[in-house]
GROMACS .gro file of C-alpha atoms in nm:
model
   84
    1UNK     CA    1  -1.485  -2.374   1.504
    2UNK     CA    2  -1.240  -2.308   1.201
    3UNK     CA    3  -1.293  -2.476   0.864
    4UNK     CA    4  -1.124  -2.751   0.689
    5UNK     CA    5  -1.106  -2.868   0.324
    6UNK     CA    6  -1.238  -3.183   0.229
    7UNK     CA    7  -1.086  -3.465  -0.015
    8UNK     CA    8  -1.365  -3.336  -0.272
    9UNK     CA    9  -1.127  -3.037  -0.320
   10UNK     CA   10  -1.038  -2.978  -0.714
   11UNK     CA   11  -0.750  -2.758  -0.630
   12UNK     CA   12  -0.911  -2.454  -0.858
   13UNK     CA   13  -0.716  -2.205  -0.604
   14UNK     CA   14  -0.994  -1.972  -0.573
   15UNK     CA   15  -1.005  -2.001  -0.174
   16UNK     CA   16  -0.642  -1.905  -0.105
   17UNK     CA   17  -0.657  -1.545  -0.207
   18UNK     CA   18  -1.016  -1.527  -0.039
   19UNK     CA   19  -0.877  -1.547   0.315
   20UNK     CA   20  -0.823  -1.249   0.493
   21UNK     CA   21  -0.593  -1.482   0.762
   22UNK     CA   22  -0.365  -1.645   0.503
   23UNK     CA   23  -0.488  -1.923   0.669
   24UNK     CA   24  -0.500  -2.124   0.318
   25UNK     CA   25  -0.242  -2.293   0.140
   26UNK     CA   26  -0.165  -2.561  -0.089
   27UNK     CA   27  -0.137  -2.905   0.081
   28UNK     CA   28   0.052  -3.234  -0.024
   29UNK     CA   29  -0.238  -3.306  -0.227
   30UNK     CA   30  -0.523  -3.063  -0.167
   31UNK     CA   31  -0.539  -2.692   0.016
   32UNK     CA   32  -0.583  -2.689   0.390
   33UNK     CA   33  -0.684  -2.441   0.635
   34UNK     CA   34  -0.450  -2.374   0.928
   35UNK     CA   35  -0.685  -2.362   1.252
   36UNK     CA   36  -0.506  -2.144   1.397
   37UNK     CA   37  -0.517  -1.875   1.191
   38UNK     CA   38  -0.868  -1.926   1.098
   39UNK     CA   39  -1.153  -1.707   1.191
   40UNK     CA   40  -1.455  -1.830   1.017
   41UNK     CA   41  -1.370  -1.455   0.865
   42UNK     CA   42  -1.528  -1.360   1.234
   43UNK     CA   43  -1.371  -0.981   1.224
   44UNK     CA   44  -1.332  -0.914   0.864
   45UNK     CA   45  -1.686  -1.040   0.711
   46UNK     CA   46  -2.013  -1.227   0.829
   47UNK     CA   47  -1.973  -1.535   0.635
   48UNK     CA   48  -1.678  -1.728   0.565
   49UNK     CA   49  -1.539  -1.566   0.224
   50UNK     CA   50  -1.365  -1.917   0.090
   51UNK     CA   51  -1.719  -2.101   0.158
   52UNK     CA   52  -1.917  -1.855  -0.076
   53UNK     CA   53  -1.657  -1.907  -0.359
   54UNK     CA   54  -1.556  -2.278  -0.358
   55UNK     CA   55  -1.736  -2.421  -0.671
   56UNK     CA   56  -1.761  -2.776  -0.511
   57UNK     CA   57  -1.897  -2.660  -0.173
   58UNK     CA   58  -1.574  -2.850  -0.007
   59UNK     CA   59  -1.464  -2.671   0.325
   60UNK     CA   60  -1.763  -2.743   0.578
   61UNK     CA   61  -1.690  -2.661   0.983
   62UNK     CA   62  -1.418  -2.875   1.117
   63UNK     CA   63  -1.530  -3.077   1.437
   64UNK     CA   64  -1.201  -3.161   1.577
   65UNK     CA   65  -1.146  -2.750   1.611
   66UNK     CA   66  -1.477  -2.651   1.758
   67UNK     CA   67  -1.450  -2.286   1.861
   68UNK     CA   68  -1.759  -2.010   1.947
   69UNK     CA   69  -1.804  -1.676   1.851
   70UNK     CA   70  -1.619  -1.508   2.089
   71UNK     CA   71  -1.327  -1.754   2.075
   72UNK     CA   72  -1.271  -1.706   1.723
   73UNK     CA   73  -1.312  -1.335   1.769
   74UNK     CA   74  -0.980  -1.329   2.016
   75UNK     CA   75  -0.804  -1.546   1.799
   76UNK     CA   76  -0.912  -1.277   1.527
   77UNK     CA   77  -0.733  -0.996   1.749
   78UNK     CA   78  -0.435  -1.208   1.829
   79UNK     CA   79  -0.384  -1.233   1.449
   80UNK     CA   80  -0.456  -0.864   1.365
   81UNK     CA   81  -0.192  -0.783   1.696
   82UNK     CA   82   0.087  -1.015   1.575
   83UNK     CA   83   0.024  -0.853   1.181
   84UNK     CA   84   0.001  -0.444   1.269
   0.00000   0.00000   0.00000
């Protein structure tokens, strides 16, 4: 499952660089998290990096994008493919 950034999100900018994926950017209003480039950080660290640094504990897993390990893992090596 990737993640997604809620409403609570104060736009402090500290997930962006965090993601390994570039899967973060600045929204309309608020950052968002491209599902398909997210990974959970599965293939580059065991815990999602932007969860352990958002000060408002705002990007929970998104249910409309539910993915398991191993999914996430591929999508991890079609990312790493497309970027070497």
């Amino acid at each position: 499952m990737s993640l997604m950034i809620t409403d609570e999100c104060i736009n402090c900018d500290v997930c962006e660089p965090e993601c390994p994926n570039g899967a973060i950017s600045q929204g309309e209003e608020i950052y968002v998290i491209d599902p398909n480039l997210c990974t959970e950080c599965v293939g580059h660290f065991d815990e999602p990096q932007c969860q352990q640094v958002c000060p408002v504990d705002c990007i929970p897993l998104d249910p409309g994008n539910e993915e398991s390990h191993d999914q996430l893992y591929a999508k991890y090596e079609r990312i790493m493919a497309v970027e070497g």
